[in-house]
Amino acid sequence: MRALLISLSESRWLRHLAERSSLGQRVSSRFVAGTKPADVLSVARNLNSAGLGVSIDNLGENVTTPEAARQSAALYHELLSEISARQLSANISVKLTHMGLDVDPLLAQDNVSTLVARAAAMRPPNFVRVDMEGGAYTQRTVDLVCQLHKPEQNRGSIGAVIQSYLHRSEKDVERLLAEGVRIRLCKGAYKEPAEIAYQSKSDVDSNYLRLMQTLLKSGIYHGLATHDENIIRAAKAFATREKIARDAFEFQMLYGIRRDLQQSLVREGWRMRVYVPFGTEWYPYLMRRLAERPANLYFVAKNLFRS
Ligand code: FDA
């Protein structure tokens, strides 16, 4: 089933068909907050009311023209303005290939740099998280985040993502911490070869636990992105044992996944941020979530038959 879902996720015609049909939009609604900024802003308001922070992701990656990259950046500027006007507890998550990295690295740098400058100038200052993509982009992503974090006025307004499946992650964490950069720690969502990535769940999880401890002890505000109850339990125990305050870091989960666990962490007094994707290009994102856990097909089917 997983292999089938991964191959379907790469099907261009199915993607074309699904993204353009109202039926497709209905089935994706459990995991994707609609197609328009107004949709995601309203979801963010509801999540805030339930005590959850938000990071908004405008779905899309690997754009092939400068115009598409500029359009994506413009939409994020609009989101930052709306977040501020509506006083939402929300920041933004961007992908460098959505900002034009494959077209022209300087264009991507310029697009992210103006977003970070805007976020930093807001009152209160907002924050731009640069998502981590496949292994071909890791070095450039870490380099760019470090570079944009350097100017005094940007400090704390841009953050990185580290994937515990990569062998290199411990070194990247050391570098980012030395620069004072906020990190989101996740396991990693791409298919990477054994030369650069751990292949077994137990190795990926062990590395996650090691890096989690390093992050929590660093004194910098980080995000632990996972739905893995064993890891969450270990993080809570470690924070309690080391007397790390509950507001000194946050847990992060994806929209629509383990909503029960999201709520129970908030009830216990931990910080929780939900990554909320929206946009017309939802098909690859949804298929990645289904491949991670084919049982999610149940929720998709439920939306299909909802009257
Ligand atoms: P794992 O996959 O081991 O799952 C542990 C348990 O969580 C499962 O047994 C199940 O109960 C639950 N679960 C996991 N996935 C589920 C799903 N789809 N549906 C329902 N239940 C599920 N990756 C990346 O490469 N770059 C990035 O920038 C990001 N950003 C990011 C932000 C946030 C907020 C999150 C939560 C995740 C990411 N990821 C990511 C994705 C991440 O790398 C990873 O693929 C998923 O989070 C799944 O891994 P888990 O840590 O949940 O563990």
mmCIF file of C-alpha atoms and ligand atoms in Angstrom:
data_model
loop_
_atom_site.group_PDB
_atom_site.id
_atom_site.type_symbol
_atom_site.label_atom_id
_atom_site.label_comp_id
_atom_site.label_asym_id
_atom_site.label_seq_id
_atom_site.Cartn_x
_atom_site.Cartn_y
_atom_site.Cartn_z
ATOM 1 C CA MET A 1 0.000 0.000 0.000
ATOM 2 C CA ARG A 2 2.799 2.423 0.973
ATOM 3 C CA ALA A 3 4.678 1.806 -2.289
ATOM 4 C CA LEU A 4 1.447 2.263 -4.257
ATOM 5 C CA LEU A 5 0.738 5.577 -2.511
ATOM 6 C CA ILE A 6 4.280 6.804 -3.146
ATOM 7 C CA SER A 7 3.994 5.971 -6.841
ATOM 8 C CA LEU A 8 0.547 7.619 -7.009
ATOM 9 C CA SER A 9 2.054 10.704 -5.348
ATOM 10 C CA GLU A 10 4.303 11.065 -8.403
ATOM 11 C CA SER A 11 1.509 10.697 -10.962
ATOM 12 C CA ARG A 12 1.146 13.969 -12.897
ATOM 13 C CA TRP A 13 -2.235 13.250 -14.427
ATOM 14 C CA LEU A 14 -3.784 12.148 -11.131
ATOM 15 C CA ARG A 15 -2.405 15.260 -9.490
ATOM 16 C CA HIS A 16 -3.803 17.446 -12.277
ATOM 17 C CA LEU A 17 -7.199 15.800 -11.989
ATOM 18 C CA ALA A 18 -7.352 15.809 -8.176
ATOM 19 C CA GLU A 19 -6.190 19.401 -7.611
ATOM 20 C CA ARG A 20 -8.749 20.782 -10.036
ATOM 21 C CA SER A 21 -11.810 18.922 -8.803
ATOM 22 C CA SER A 22 -14.037 20.050 -5.953
ATOM 23 C CA LEU A 23 -14.231 16.401 -4.877
ATOM 24 C CA GLY A 24 -10.437 16.352 -4.542
ATOM 25 C CA GLN A 25 -10.511 19.468 -2.377
ATOM 26 C CA ARG A 26 -13.169 17.921 -0.165
ATOM 27 C CA VAL A 27 -11.212 14.717 0.467
ATOM 28 C CA SER A 28 -8.037 16.638 1.312
ATOM 29 C CA SER A 29 -9.733 18.887 3.857
ATOM 30 C CA ARG A 30 -8.770 16.803 6.902
ATOM 31 C CA PHE A 31 -5.069 17.566 6.309
ATOM 32 C CA VAL A 32 -5.098 20.745 4.182
ATOM 33 C CA ALA A 33 -6.809 23.969 5.319
ATOM 34 C CA GLY A 34 -8.413 24.965 2.025
ATOM 35 C CA THR A 35 -7.000 26.709 -1.012
ATOM 36 C CA LYS A 36 -7.158 30.423 -0.120
ATOM 37 C CA PRO A 37 -5.427 32.617 2.497
ATOM 38 C CA ALA A 38 -8.839 33.336 4.088
ATOM 39 C CA ASP A 39 -9.324 29.576 4.622
ATOM 40 C CA VAL A 40 -6.045 29.058 6.448
ATOM 41 C CA LEU A 41 -6.399 32.260 8.491
ATOM 42 C CA SER A 42 -9.765 31.098 9.745
ATOM 43 C CA VAL A 43 -8.337 27.672 10.668
ATOM 44 C CA ALA A 44 -5.476 29.467 12.466
ATOM 45 C CA ARG A 45 -7.994 31.514 14.470
ATOM 46 C CA ASN A 46 -9.812 28.336 15.565
ATOM 47 C CA LEU A 47 -6.582 26.591 16.547
ATOM 48 C CA ASN A 48 -5.445 29.675 18.493
ATOM 49 C CA SER A 49 -8.772 29.646 20.348
ATOM 50 C CA ALA A 50 -8.003 26.080 21.423
ATOM 51 C CA GLY A 51 -4.601 27.154 22.779
ATOM 52 C CA LEU A 52 -2.482 26.003 19.827
ATOM 53 C CA GLY A 53 0.073 28.095 17.936
ATOM 54 C CA VAL A 54 0.260 27.808 14.149
ATOM 55 C CA SER A 55 2.828 27.786 11.358
ATOM 56 C CA ILE A 56 1.298 28.446 7.938
ATOM 57 C CA ASP A 57 2.650 26.643 4.883
ATOM 58 C CA ASN A 58 1.600 27.748 1.419
ATOM 59 C CA LEU A 59 1.864 24.453 -0.454
ATOM 60 C CA GLY A 60 4.201 24.341 -3.433
ATOM 61 C CA GLU A 61 7.807 23.446 -4.233
ATOM 62 C CA ASN A 62 10.350 23.352 -7.046
ATOM 63 C CA VAL A 63 8.967 26.319 -8.990
ATOM 64 C CA THR A 64 10.522 26.714 -12.421
ATOM 65 C CA THR A 65 10.089 30.421 -13.214
ATOM 66 C CA PRO A 66 11.067 33.667 -11.437
ATOM 67 C CA GLU A 67 7.437 34.847 -11.677
ATOM 68 C CA ALA A 68 6.158 31.798 -9.791
ATOM 69 C CA ALA A 69 8.806 32.311 -7.090
ATOM 70 C CA ARG A 70 7.909 36.008 -6.716
ATOM 71 C CA GLN A 71 4.208 35.142 -6.535
ATOM 72 C CA SER A 72 4.865 32.641 -3.737
ATOM 73 C CA ALA A 73 6.862 35.241 -1.803
ATOM 74 C CA ALA A 74 4.123 37.854 -2.347
ATOM 75 C CA LEU A 75 1.531 35.497 -0.895
ATOM 76 C CA TYR A 76 3.673 35.008 2.209
ATOM 77 C CA HIS A 77 3.955 38.811 2.583
ATOM 78 C CA GLU A 78 0.166 38.971 2.485
ATOM 79 C CA LEU A 79 -0.012 36.232 5.135
ATOM 80 C CA LEU A 80 2.403 38.075 7.446
ATOM 81 C CA SER A 81 0.260 41.228 7.149
ATOM 82 C CA GLU A 82 -2.944 39.322 7.849
ATOM 83 C CA ILE A 83 -1.428 37.490 10.817
ATOM 84 C CA SER A 84 -0.497 40.846 12.295
ATOM 85 C CA ALA A 85 -3.814 42.564 11.460
ATOM 86 C CA ARG A 86 -5.807 39.669 12.977
ATOM 87 C CA GLN A 87 -3.393 39.346 15.929
ATOM 88 C CA LEU A 88 -2.972 35.634 15.348
ATOM 89 C CA SER A 89 -0.409 33.491 17.115
ATOM 90 C CA ALA A 90 1.074 32.249 13.859
ATOM 91 C CA ASN A 91 4.314 32.301 11.889
ATOM 92 C CA ILE A 92 5.176 31.062 8.380
ATOM 93 C CA SER A 93 7.022 28.036 6.984
ATOM 94 C CA VAL A 94 8.634 28.385 3.547
ATOM 95 C CA LYS A 95 10.500 26.050 1.213
ATOM 96 C CA LEU A 96 13.556 27.409 -0.608
ATOM 97 C CA THR A 97 12.582 25.665 -3.854
ATOM 98 C CA HIS A 98 9.215 27.454 -3.610
ATOM 99 C CA MET A 99 11.136 30.721 -3.319
ATOM 100 C CA GLY A 100 13.030 29.951 -6.556
ATOM 101 C CA LEU A 101 16.170 28.027 -5.472
ATOM 102 C CA ASP A 102 16.100 25.843 -8.608
ATOM 103 C CA VAL A 103 15.684 28.917 -10.832
ATOM 104 C CA ASP A 104 18.297 31.232 -9.314
ATOM 105 C CA PRO A 105 19.805 30.941 -5.816
ATOM 106 C CA LEU A 106 20.067 34.737 -5.534
ATOM 107 C CA LEU A 107 16.368 35.086 -6.275
ATOM 108 C CA ALA A 108 15.513 32.600 -3.499
ATOM 109 C CA GLN A 109 17.869 34.404 -1.124
ATOM 110 C CA ASP A 110 16.297 37.766 -1.951
ATOM 111 C CA ASN A 111 12.755 36.419 -1.520
ATOM 112 C CA VAL A 112 13.489 34.876 1.882
ATOM 113 C CA SER A 113 15.559 37.845 2.996
ATOM 114 C CA THR A 114 12.702 40.327 2.409
ATOM 115 C CA LEU A 115 10.279 38.015 4.232
ATOM 116 C CA VAL A 116 12.626 37.776 7.213
ATOM 117 C CA ALA A 117 13.157 41.561 7.233
ATOM 118 C CA ARG A 118 9.405 42.079 7.261
ATOM 119 C CA ALA A 119 8.830 39.486 9.987
ATOM 120 C CA ALA A 120 11.607 41.020 12.113
ATOM 121 C CA ALA A 121 10.169 44.539 11.731
ATOM 122 C CA MET A 122 6.691 43.516 12.909
ATOM 123 C CA ARG A 123 5.508 44.300 16.451
ATOM 124 C CA PRO A 124 5.679 41.800 18.035
ATOM 125 C CA PRO A 125 8.372 40.391 15.721
ATOM 126 C CA ASN A 126 7.280 37.389 13.687
ATOM 127 C CA PHE A 127 9.271 34.407 12.482
ATOM 128 C CA VAL A 128 10.105 32.608 9.210
ATOM 129 C CA ARG A 129 10.849 28.887 9.385
ATOM 130 C CA VAL A 130 12.755 27.507 6.406
ATOM 131 C CA ASP A 131 11.523 23.934 5.889
ATOM 132 C CA MET A 132 14.133 21.296 5.028
ATOM 133 C CA GLU A 133 13.724 19.531 1.687
ATOM 134 C CA GLY A 134 15.578 16.587 0.093
ATOM 135 C CA GLY A 135 19.320 15.895 0.576
ATOM 136 C CA ALA A 136 20.328 17.861 -2.534
ATOM 137 C CA TYR A 137 19.286 21.065 -0.737
ATOM 138 C CA THR A 138 20.547 20.487 2.822
ATOM 139 C CA GLN A 139 23.871 22.339 2.616
ATOM 140 C CA ARG A 140 22.448 25.333 0.774
ATOM 141 C CA THR A 141 19.534 25.572 3.197
ATOM 142 C CA VAL A 142 21.717 25.520 6.320
ATOM 143 C CA ASP A 143 24.109 28.048 4.730
ATOM 144 C CA LEU A 144 21.315 30.430 3.781
ATOM 145 C CA VAL A 145 19.633 30.298 7.184
ATOM 146 C CA CYS A 146 22.965 31.028 8.927
ATOM 147 C CA GLN A 147 23.690 33.892 6.534
ATOM 148 C CA LEU A 148 20.271 35.523 6.951
ATOM 149 C CA HIS A 149 20.350 35.062 10.726
ATOM 150 C CA LYS A 150 23.624 37.016 11.089
ATOM 151 C CA PRO A 151 22.429 40.654 10.871
ATOM 152 C CA GLU A 152 21.505 41.854 14.366
ATOM 153 C CA GLN A 153 18.010 42.936 13.294
ATOM 154 C CA ASN A 154 17.194 39.439 11.924
ATOM 155 C CA ARG A 155 18.274 37.424 14.949
ATOM 156 C CA GLY A 156 15.498 35.171 16.190
ATOM 157 C CA SER A 157 13.308 35.857 13.147
ATOM 158 C CA ILE A 158 14.538 32.996 10.946
ATOM 159 C CA GLY A 159 14.913 29.345 11.891
ATOM 160 C CA ALA A 160 16.034 26.040 10.382
ATOM 161 C CA VAL A 161 14.816 22.440 10.279
ATOM 162 C CA ILE A 162 16.994 19.434 11.083
ATOM 163 C CA GLN A 163 16.116 15.881 10.020
ATOM 164 C CA SER A 164 17.247 13.152 12.424
ATOM 165 C CA TYR A 165 17.541 10.587 9.587
ATOM 166 C CA LEU A 166 20.584 12.406 8.148
ATOM 167 C CA HIS A 167 24.073 11.361 9.310
ATOM 168 C CA ARG A 168 25.227 14.989 9.069
ATOM 169 C CA SER A 169 22.593 16.416 11.400
ATOM 170 C CA GLU A 170 24.689 16.455 14.587
ATOM 171 C CA LYS A 171 27.275 18.696 12.854
ATOM 172 C CA ASP A 172 24.542 20.949 11.441
ATOM 173 C CA VAL A 173 22.981 21.267 14.888
ATOM 174 C CA GLU A 174 26.383 22.285 16.353
ATOM 175 C CA ARG A 175 26.795 24.966 13.700
ATOM 176 C CA LEU A 176 23.266 26.338 14.031
ATOM 177 C CA LEU A 177 23.454 26.428 17.824
ATOM 178 C CA ALA A 178 26.778 28.275 17.689
ATOM 179 C CA GLU A 179 24.963 30.918 15.617
ATOM 180 C CA GLY A 180 21.990 30.973 18.032
ATOM 181 C CA VAL A 181 19.520 29.726 15.394
ATOM 182 C CA ARG A 182 16.167 28.238 16.419
ATOM 183 C CA ILE A 183 15.711 24.672 15.140
ATOM 184 C CA ARG A 184 12.699 22.507 14.343
ATOM 185 C CA LEU A 185 13.717 18.879 14.825
ATOM 186 C CA CYS A 186 11.882 16.284 12.718
ATOM 187 C CA LYS A 187 12.666 12.761 11.496
ATOM 188 C CA GLY A 188 12.657 13.620 7.766
ATOM 189 C CA ALA A 189 10.071 13.002 5.076
ATOM 190 C CA TYR A 190 12.077 12.222 1.914
ATOM 191 C CA LYS A 191 13.479 8.978 0.552
ATOM 192 C CA GLU A 192 17.246 9.277 1.116
ATOM 193 C CA PRO A 193 19.997 6.717 0.317
ATOM 194 C CA ALA A 194 22.001 4.837 2.966
ATOM 195 C CA GLU A 195 25.141 6.904 2.179
ATOM 196 C CA ILE A 196 23.591 9.963 3.776
ATOM 197 C CA ALA A 197 20.695 8.728 5.926
ATOM 198 C CA TYR A 198 19.851 6.136 8.566
ATOM 199 C CA GLN A 199 17.471 3.590 7.096
ATOM 200 C CA SER A 200 15.987 1.936 10.169
ATOM 201 C CA LYS A 201 13.333 3.521 12.388
ATOM 202 C CA SER A 202 15.321 2.669 15.505
ATOM 203 C CA ASP A 203 18.434 4.522 14.250
ATOM 204 C CA VAL A 204 16.373 7.541 13.182
ATOM 205 C CA ASP A 205 14.587 7.577 16.543
ATOM 206 C CA SER A 206 17.845 7.210 18.549
ATOM 207 C CA ASN A 207 19.369 10.129 16.691
ATOM 208 C CA TYR A 208 16.194 12.153 17.297
ATOM 209 C CA LEU A 209 16.453 11.480 21.037
ATOM 210 C CA ARG A 210 20.140 12.483 21.123
ATOM 211 C CA LEU A 211 19.551 15.699 19.185
ATOM 212 C CA MET A 212 16.432 16.495 21.233
ATOM 213 C CA GLN A 213 18.534 16.494 24.414
ATOM 214 C CA THR A 214 21.156 18.754 22.846
ATOM 215 C CA LEU A 215 18.470 21.206 21.710
ATOM 216 C CA LEU A 216 16.635 21.317 25.016
ATOM 217 C CA LYS A 217 19.862 21.980 26.914
ATOM 218 C CA SER A 218 20.924 24.796 24.556
ATOM 219 C CA GLY A 219 18.841 27.563 26.123
ATOM 220 C CA ILE A 220 17.449 28.511 22.692
ATOM 221 C CA TYR A 221 13.729 28.179 21.872
ATOM 222 C CA HIS A 222 13.319 25.123 19.600
ATOM 223 C CA GLY A 223 10.479 23.013 18.171
ATOM 224 C CA LEU A 224 10.160 19.239 18.514
ATOM 225 C CA ALA A 225 8.143 18.154 15.477
ATOM 226 C CA THR A 226 6.839 14.625 15.832
ATOM 227 C CA HIS A 227 3.696 12.567 16.445
ATOM 228 C CA ASP A 228 5.732 9.783 18.004
ATOM 229 C CA GLU A 229 4.380 9.190 21.506
ATOM 230 C CA ASN A 230 7.564 7.463 22.718
ATOM 231 C CA ILE A 231 9.669 10.459 21.721
ATOM 232 C CA ILE A 232 7.182 12.927 23.183
ATOM 233 C CA ARG A 233 7.162 10.991 26.451
ATOM 234 C CA ALA A 234 10.980 10.987 26.518
ATOM 235 C CA ALA A 235 11.124 14.742 25.787
ATOM 236 C CA LYS A 236 8.668 15.533 28.572
ATOM 237 C CA ALA A 237 10.632 13.354 31.020
ATOM 238 C CA PHE A 238 13.935 14.945 29.994
ATOM 239 C CA ALA A 239 12.580 18.501 30.311
ATOM 240 C CA THR A 240 11.122 17.716 33.731
ATOM 241 C CA ARG A 241 14.320 16.042 34.975
ATOM 242 C CA GLU A 242 16.558 18.865 33.698
ATOM 243 C CA LYS A 243 14.160 21.531 35.036
ATOM 244 C CA ILE A 244 13.612 23.002 31.580
ATOM 245 C CA ALA A 245 10.533 25.241 31.693
ATOM 246 C CA ARG A 246 7.468 24.137 29.712
ATOM 247 C CA ASP A 247 7.498 27.411 27.777
ATOM 248 C CA ALA A 248 11.200 27.108 26.838
ATOM 249 C CA PHE A 249 10.399 24.996 23.741
ATOM 250 C CA GLU A 250 7.390 23.755 21.791
ATOM 251 C CA PHE A 251 6.036 20.536 20.378
ATOM 252 C CA GLN A 252 4.879 20.700 16.756
ATOM 253 C CA MET A 253 2.509 18.472 14.780
ATOM 254 C CA LEU A 254 0.825 18.503 11.401
ATOM 255 C CA TYR A 255 -2.719 19.766 10.879
ATOM 256 C CA GLY A 256 -5.265 16.948 11.204
ATOM 257 C CA ILE A 257 -2.801 14.422 12.669
ATOM 258 C CA ARG A 258 -3.104 13.214 16.292
ATOM 259 C CA ARG A 259 -5.474 16.024 17.276
ATOM 260 C CA ASP A 260 -6.103 14.154 20.540
ATOM 261 C CA LEU A 261 -2.412 14.276 21.439
ATOM 262 C CA GLN A 262 -2.159 17.953 20.442
ATOM 263 C CA GLN A 263 -4.971 18.818 22.844
ATOM 264 C CA SER A 264 -3.692 16.686 25.694
ATOM 265 C CA LEU A 265 -0.238 18.322 25.525
ATOM 266 C CA VAL A 266 -1.876 21.758 25.739
ATOM 267 C CA ARG A 267 -3.988 20.616 28.685
ATOM 268 C CA GLU A 268 -0.822 19.466 30.453
ATOM 269 C CA GLY A 269 0.701 22.937 29.984
ATOM 270 C CA TRP A 270 3.161 22.205 27.157
ATOM 271 C CA ARG A 271 3.441 24.482 24.142
ATOM 272 C CA MET A 272 2.066 23.100 20.912
ATOM 273 C CA ARG A 273 2.253 24.506 17.371
ATOM 274 C CA VAL A 274 0.339 23.065 14.426
ATOM 275 C CA TYR A 275 1.829 23.192 10.933
ATOM 276 C CA VAL A 276 -1.092 24.129 8.708
ATOM 277 C CA PRO A 277 -0.708 23.738 4.943
ATOM 278 C CA PHE A 278 -3.065 25.347 2.435
ATOM 279 C CA GLY A 279 -3.132 26.114 -1.275
ATOM 280 C CA THR A 280 -4.084 24.653 -4.594
ATOM 281 C CA GLU A 281 -0.995 22.423 -4.842
ATOM 282 C CA TRP A 282 -2.022 20.036 -2.087
ATOM 283 C CA TYR A 283 -1.752 16.689 -3.880
ATOM 284 C CA PRO A 284 1.933 15.722 -3.208
ATOM 285 C CA TYR A 285 1.605 16.831 0.439
ATOM 286 C CA LEU A 286 -1.535 14.770 1.011
ATOM 287 C CA MET A 287 -0.037 11.702 -0.672
ATOM 288 C CA ARG A 288 3.112 11.932 1.517
ATOM 289 C CA ARG A 289 0.872 11.923 4.614
ATOM 290 C CA LEU A 290 -1.104 8.930 3.311
ATOM 291 C CA ALA A 291 2.099 7.032 2.493
ATOM 292 C CA GLU A 292 3.378 7.659 6.052
ATOM 293 C CA ARG A 293 0.224 6.109 7.423
ATOM 294 C CA PRO A 294 -2.099 4.381 4.953
ATOM 295 C CA ALA A 295 -4.766 4.178 7.706
ATOM 296 C CA ASN A 296 -5.331 7.887 6.949
ATOM 297 C CA LEU A 297 -7.207 6.726 3.858
ATOM 298 C CA TYR A 298 -10.072 6.191 6.283
ATOM 299 C CA PHE A 299 -10.292 9.940 7.020
ATOM 300 C CA VAL A 300 -10.027 10.755 3.340
ATOM 301 C CA ALA A 301 -12.855 8.321 2.561
ATOM 302 C CA LYS A 302 -14.965 9.788 5.374
ATOM 303 C CA ASN A 303 -14.679 13.254 3.798
ATOM 304 C CA LEU A 304 -15.590 11.766 0.438
ATOM 305 C CA PHE A 305 -18.894 10.429 1.717
ATOM 306 C CA ARG A 306 -19.712 13.411 3.939
ATOM 307 C CA SER A 307 -22.927 15.031 2.777
HETATM 308 P P1 FDA B 1 6.809 8.359 12.748
HETATM 309 O O1 FDA B 1 6.667 8.459 11.277
HETATM 310 O O2 FDA B 1 7.759 7.356 13.313
HETATM 311 O O3 FDA B 1 5.375 8.134 13.365
HETATM 312 C C1 FDA B 1 5.171 7.960 14.757
HETATM 313 C C2 FDA B 1 3.679 7.857 15.011
HETATM 314 O O4 FDA B 1 3.069 9.104 14.691
HETATM 315 C C3 FDA B 1 2.950 6.845 14.130
HETATM 316 O O5 FDA B 1 2.988 5.569 14.696
HETATM 317 C C4 FDA B 1 1.557 7.425 14.085
HETATM 318 O O6 FDA B 1 0.870 7.126 15.271
HETATM 319 C C5 FDA B 1 1.829 8.910 14.068
HETATM 320 N N1 FDA B 1 1.901 9.424 12.677
HETATM 321 C C6 FDA B 1 2.993 9.722 11.964
HETATM 322 N N2 FDA B 1 2.685 10.177 10.738
HETATM 323 C C7 FDA B 1 1.343 10.137 10.684
HETATM 324 C C8 FDA B 1 0.419 10.461 9.673
HETATM 325 N N3 FDA B 1 0.774 10.918 8.472
HETATM 326 N N4 FDA B 1 -0.890 10.300 9.974
HETATM 327 C C9 FDA B 1 -1.291 9.848 11.180
HETATM 328 N N5 FDA B 1 -0.455 9.502 12.153
HETATM 329 C C10 FDA B 1 0.852 9.654 11.913
HETATM 330 N N6 FDA B 1 9.963 16.717 7.201
HETATM 331 C C11 FDA B 1 10.979 17.213 6.456
HETATM 332 O O7 FDA B 1 11.685 16.446 5.817
HETATM 333 N N7 FDA B 1 11.194 18.562 6.403
HETATM 334 C C12 FDA B 1 10.445 19.439 7.116
HETATM 335 O O8 FDA B 1 10.684 20.653 7.048
HETATM 336 C C13 FDA B 1 9.390 18.930 7.924
HETATM 337 N N8 FDA B 1 8.603 19.750 8.654
HETATM 338 C C14 FDA B 1 7.702 19.206 9.550
HETATM 339 C C15 FDA B 1 6.989 20.039 10.414
HETATM 340 C C16 FDA B 1 6.160 19.495 11.372
HETATM 341 C C17 FDA B 1 5.433 20.400 12.322
HETATM 342 C C18 FDA B 1 6.004 18.073 11.463
HETATM 343 C C19 FDA B 1 5.139 17.463 12.521
HETATM 344 C C20 FDA B 1 6.650 17.273 10.582
HETATM 345 C C21 FDA B 1 7.492 17.811 9.604
HETATM 346 N N9 FDA B 1 8.172 17.004 8.706
HETATM 347 C C22 FDA B 1 9.168 17.539 7.932
HETATM 348 C C23 FDA B 1 7.748 15.576 8.527
HETATM 349 C C24 FDA B 1 8.553 14.636 9.400
HETATM 350 O O9 FDA B 1 9.885 14.581 8.941
HETATM 351 C C25 FDA B 1 7.952 13.231 9.374
HETATM 352 O O10 FDA B 1 7.912 12.748 8.066
HETATM 353 C C26 FDA B 1 6.562 13.127 9.975
HETATM 354 O O11 FDA B 1 6.403 14.011 11.043
HETATM 355 C C27 FDA B 1 6.281 11.721 10.505
HETATM 356 O O12 FDA B 1 7.217 11.394 11.492
HETATM 357 P P2 FDA B 1 6.916 11.255 13.066
HETATM 358 O O13 FDA B 1 7.956 12.035 13.786
HETATM 359 O O14 FDA B 1 5.539 11.667 13.372
HETATM 360 O O15 FDA B 1 7.235 9.753 13.402
#
